[in-house]
Every structure is written in structure tokens, then in C-alpha cells.
mmCIF file of C-alpha atoms in Angstrom:
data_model
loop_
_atom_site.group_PDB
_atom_site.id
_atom_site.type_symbol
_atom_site.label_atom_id
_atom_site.label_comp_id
_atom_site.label_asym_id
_atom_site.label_seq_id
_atom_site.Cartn_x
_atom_site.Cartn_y
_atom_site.Cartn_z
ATOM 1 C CA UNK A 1 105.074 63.836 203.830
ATOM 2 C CA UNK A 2 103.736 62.043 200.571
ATOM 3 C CA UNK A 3 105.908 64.157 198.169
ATOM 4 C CA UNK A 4 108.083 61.540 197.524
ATOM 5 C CA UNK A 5 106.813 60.914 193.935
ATOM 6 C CA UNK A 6 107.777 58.294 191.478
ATOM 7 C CA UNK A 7 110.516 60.265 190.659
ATOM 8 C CA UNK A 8 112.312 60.323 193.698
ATOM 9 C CA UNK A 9 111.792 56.729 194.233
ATOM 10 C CA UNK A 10 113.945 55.918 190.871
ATOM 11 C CA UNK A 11 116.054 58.795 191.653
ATOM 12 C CA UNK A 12 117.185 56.849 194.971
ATOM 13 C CA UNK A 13 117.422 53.405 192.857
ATOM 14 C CA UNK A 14 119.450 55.006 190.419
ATOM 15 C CA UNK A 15 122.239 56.505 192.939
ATOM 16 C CA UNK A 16 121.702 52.898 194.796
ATOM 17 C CA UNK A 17 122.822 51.460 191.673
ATOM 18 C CA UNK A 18 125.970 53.629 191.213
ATOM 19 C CA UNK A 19 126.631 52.932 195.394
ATOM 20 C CA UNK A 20 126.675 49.493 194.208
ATOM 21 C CA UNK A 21 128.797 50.341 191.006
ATOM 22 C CA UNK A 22 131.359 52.075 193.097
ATOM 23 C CA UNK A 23 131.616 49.335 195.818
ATOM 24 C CA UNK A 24 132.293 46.716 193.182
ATOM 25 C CA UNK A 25 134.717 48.433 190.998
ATOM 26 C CA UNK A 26 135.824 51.179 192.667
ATOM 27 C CA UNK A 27 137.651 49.626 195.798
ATOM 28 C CA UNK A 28 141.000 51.437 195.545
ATOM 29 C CA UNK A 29 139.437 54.599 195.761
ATOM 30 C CA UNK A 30 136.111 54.017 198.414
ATOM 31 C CA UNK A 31 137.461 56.421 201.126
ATOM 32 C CA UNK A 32 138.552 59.416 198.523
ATOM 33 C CA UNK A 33 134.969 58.755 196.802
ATOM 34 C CA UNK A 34 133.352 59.065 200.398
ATOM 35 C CA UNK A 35 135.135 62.013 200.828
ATOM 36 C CA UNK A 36 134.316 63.651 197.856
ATOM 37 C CA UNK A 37 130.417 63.155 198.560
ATOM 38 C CA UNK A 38 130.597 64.502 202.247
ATOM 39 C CA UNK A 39 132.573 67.757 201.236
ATOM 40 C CA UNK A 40 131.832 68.751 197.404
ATOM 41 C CA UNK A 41 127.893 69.350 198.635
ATOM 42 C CA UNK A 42 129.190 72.348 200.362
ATOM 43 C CA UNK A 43 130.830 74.159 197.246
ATOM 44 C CA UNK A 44 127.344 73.689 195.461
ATOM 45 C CA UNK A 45 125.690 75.532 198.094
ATOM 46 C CA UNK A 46 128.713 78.232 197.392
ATOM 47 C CA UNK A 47 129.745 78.246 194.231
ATOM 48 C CA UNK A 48 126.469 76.431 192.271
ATOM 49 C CA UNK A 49 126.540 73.102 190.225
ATOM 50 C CA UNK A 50 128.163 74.552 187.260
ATOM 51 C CA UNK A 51 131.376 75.176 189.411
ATOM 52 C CA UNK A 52 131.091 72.041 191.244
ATOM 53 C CA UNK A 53 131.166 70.026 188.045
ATOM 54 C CA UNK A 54 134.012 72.246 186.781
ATOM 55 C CA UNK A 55 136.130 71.365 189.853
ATOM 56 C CA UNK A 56 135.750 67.865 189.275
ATOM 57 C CA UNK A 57 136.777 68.003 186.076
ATOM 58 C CA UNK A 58 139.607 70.727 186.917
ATOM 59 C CA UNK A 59 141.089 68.257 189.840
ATOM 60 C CA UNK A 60 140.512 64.957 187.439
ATOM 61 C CA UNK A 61 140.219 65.537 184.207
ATOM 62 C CA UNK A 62 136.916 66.566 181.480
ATOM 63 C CA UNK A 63 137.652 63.784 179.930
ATOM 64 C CA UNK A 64 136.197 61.789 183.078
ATOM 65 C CA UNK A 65 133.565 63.714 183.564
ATOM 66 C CA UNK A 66 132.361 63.438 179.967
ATOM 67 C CA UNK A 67 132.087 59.297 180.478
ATOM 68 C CA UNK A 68 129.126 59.810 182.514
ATOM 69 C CA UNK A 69 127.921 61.391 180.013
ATOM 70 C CA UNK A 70 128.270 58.492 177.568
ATOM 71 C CA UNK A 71 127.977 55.228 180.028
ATOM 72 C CA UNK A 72 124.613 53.162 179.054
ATOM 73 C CA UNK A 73 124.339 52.026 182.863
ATOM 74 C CA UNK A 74 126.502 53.412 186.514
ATOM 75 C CA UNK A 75 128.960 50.727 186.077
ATOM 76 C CA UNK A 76 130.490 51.304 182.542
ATOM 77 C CA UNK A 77 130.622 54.527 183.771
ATOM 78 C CA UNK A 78 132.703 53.790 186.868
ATOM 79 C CA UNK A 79 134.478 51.335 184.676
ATOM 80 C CA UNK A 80 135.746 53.474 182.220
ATOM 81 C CA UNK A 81 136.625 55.737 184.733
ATOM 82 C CA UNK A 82 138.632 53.240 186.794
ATOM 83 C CA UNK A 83 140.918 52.081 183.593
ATOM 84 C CA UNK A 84 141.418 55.405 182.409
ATOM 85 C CA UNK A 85 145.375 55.182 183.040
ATOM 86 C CA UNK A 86 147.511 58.277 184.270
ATOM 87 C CA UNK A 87 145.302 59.528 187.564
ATOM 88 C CA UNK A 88 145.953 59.462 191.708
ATOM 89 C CA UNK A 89 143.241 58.080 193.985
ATOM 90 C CA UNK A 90 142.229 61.513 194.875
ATOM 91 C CA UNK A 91 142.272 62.581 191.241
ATOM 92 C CA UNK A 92 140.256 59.483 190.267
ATOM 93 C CA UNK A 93 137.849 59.971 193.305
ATOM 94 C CA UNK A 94 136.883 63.637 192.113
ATOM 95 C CA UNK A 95 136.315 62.238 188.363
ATOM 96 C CA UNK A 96 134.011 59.234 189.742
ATOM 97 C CA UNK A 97 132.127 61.841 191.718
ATOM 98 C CA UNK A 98 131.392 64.373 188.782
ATOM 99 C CA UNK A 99 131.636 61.707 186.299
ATOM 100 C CA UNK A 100 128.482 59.635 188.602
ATOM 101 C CA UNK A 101 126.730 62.976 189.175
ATOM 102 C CA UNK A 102 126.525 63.760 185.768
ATOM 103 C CA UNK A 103 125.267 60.097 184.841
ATOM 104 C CA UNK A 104 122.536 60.729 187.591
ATOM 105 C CA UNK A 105 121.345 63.810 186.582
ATOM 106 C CA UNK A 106 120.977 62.352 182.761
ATOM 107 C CA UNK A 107 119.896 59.303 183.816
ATOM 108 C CA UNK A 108 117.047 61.216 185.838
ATOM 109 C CA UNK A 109 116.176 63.180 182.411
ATOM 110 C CA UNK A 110 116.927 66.644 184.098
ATOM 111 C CA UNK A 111 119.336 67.389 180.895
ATOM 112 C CA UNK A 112 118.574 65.500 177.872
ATOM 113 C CA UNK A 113 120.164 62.811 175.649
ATOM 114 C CA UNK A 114 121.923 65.011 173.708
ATOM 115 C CA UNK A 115 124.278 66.485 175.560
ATOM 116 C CA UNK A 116 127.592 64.501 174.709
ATOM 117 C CA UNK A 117 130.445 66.941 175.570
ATOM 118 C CA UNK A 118 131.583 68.716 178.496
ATOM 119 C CA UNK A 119 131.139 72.643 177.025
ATOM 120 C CA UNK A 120 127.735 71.449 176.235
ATOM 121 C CA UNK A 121 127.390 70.396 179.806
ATOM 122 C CA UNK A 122 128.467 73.301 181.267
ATOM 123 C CA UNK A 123 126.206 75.437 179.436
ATOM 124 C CA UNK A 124 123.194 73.179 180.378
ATOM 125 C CA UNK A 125 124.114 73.484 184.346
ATOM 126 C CA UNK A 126 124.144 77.085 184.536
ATOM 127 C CA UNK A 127 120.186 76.903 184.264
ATOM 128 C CA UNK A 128 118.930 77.388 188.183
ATOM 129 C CA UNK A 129 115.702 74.986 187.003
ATOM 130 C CA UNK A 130 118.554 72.250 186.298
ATOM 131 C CA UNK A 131 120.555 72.905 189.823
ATOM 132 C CA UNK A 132 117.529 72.965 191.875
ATOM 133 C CA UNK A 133 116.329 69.029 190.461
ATOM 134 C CA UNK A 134 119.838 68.031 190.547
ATOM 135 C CA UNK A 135 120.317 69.237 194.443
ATOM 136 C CA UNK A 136 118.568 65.568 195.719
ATOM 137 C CA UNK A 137 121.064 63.917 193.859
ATOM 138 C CA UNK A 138 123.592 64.970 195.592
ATOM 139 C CA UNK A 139 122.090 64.713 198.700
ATOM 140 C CA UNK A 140 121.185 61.152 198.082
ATOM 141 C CA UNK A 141 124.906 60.491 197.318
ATOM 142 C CA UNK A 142 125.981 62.081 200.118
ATOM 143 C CA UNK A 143 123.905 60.020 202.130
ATOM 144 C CA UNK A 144 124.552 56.544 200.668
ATOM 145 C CA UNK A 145 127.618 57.280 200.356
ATOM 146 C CA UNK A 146 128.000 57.574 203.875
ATOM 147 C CA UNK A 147 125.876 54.815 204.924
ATOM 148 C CA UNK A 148 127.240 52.121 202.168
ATOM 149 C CA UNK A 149 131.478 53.030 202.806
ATOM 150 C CA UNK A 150 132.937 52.690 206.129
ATOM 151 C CA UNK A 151 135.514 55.314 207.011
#
């Protein structure tokens, strides 16, 4: 019912935003990205958000994941990630997923500003308190993901 809090509200403008991002300068790799955010939910439920993370770095790259780490807004970090030179759309599509998630879940404040590197970041998601606020996020990509990019 009414537990939708402030929160949550700014939580779905924030992965709205990045939606948006994506559409705009991520056409090449839409379908991959789509992909990504149907299936990856799955291996957090398995494997927890510290692996999932991992594998998007381990089938792209850290060095994508670490942008959204950096990225003031959802579209420098998409940017960045779509002129980094040298990857495959599917490659691409798993760094834009972790590198997005990992904007979200700072943007949303669940692990702080100072976390700038991807060891750092690994060691922060291993906390269940930072999995379990990070779960809607991913659900919320899923979703738009899905509703936003046609098959």
C-alpha cells in the first residue's frame, strides 16, 4: 500500500533517467541492454549482488563498471561507456548494465561518495543491508527496461 516513500519515488526517477540515457545514446546496443536486465536479476537471487557486479565487470571490463562510479549524471555515464573503444555489443551491454546499476545504487546514497574504485566496490556490496536496498533497483530496471525497449 502507502510504502512507497519518497525514496522510492526518486529511486524510479533516477532509473527513468538512465532508461532515457540508454535510449538516447545507447542505440547500438538496446536489445543486448534489454537482455541483460531481464536475465542478470536471476544470478542476484543466486549468486548475490557482489557476484552480479563481478560478472559484469568479468564479461565487460572493471574499467566500465568503475564509470558509474564516477559519472555526475546517467548519461556521462552511458557516454563514457559507449566511446570506450575495444568492446562487442554484448560486452558493452553487460558494462552499461553494471556500470548503470552501480550509478543507481550511489546515486540513491545506499554506498557513499567515496567509493571511487572497483575493489572498494566490491567490498561495499558484500554487506546484505546494501543488497537488500539495492534489490528495487534492479527490479525497476528490469521493468523499464522492458516497458521502454521493444524486442
Amino acid at each position: 500500500g502507502s510504502e512507497m516513500c519518497i525514496r522510492d519515488r526518486d529511486l524510479v526517477r533516477g532509473v527513468l533517467e538512465c532508461i532515457e540515457a540508454l535510449t538516447s545514446e545507447a542505440r547500438g546496443v538496446l536489445k543486448e541492454f534489454r537482455t541483460r536486465a531481464r536475465s542478470l536479476p536471476a544470478d542476484l537471487i543466486a549468486h548475490g549482488l557482489q557476484y552480479l557486479v563481478a560478472l559484469t565487470a568479468a564479461r565487460s571490463s572493471k574499467s566500465l563498471i568503475e564509470k558509474g562510479l564516477k559519472g555526475g549524471s546517467c548519461a556521462d555515464v552511458v557516454k563514457s561507456i559507449m566511446e570506450e573503444g575495444g568492446f562487442k555489443e554484448v560486452e558493452r551491454s553487460y558494462g552499461l548494465y553494471g556500470g548503470v546499476l552501480v550509478y543507481l545504487i550511489k546515486r540513491q546514497g545506499i554506498i557513499e561518495e567515496g567509493v571511487s574504485s572497483f575493489k572498494d566496490l566490491l567490498e561495499k556490496l558484500a554487506d546484505p543491508a546494501i543488497e537488500a536496498k539495492s534489490s528495487p533497483i534492479i527490479e525497476w530496471l528490469k521493468r523499464l527496461a522492458e516497458a521502454y525497449i521493444t524486442e
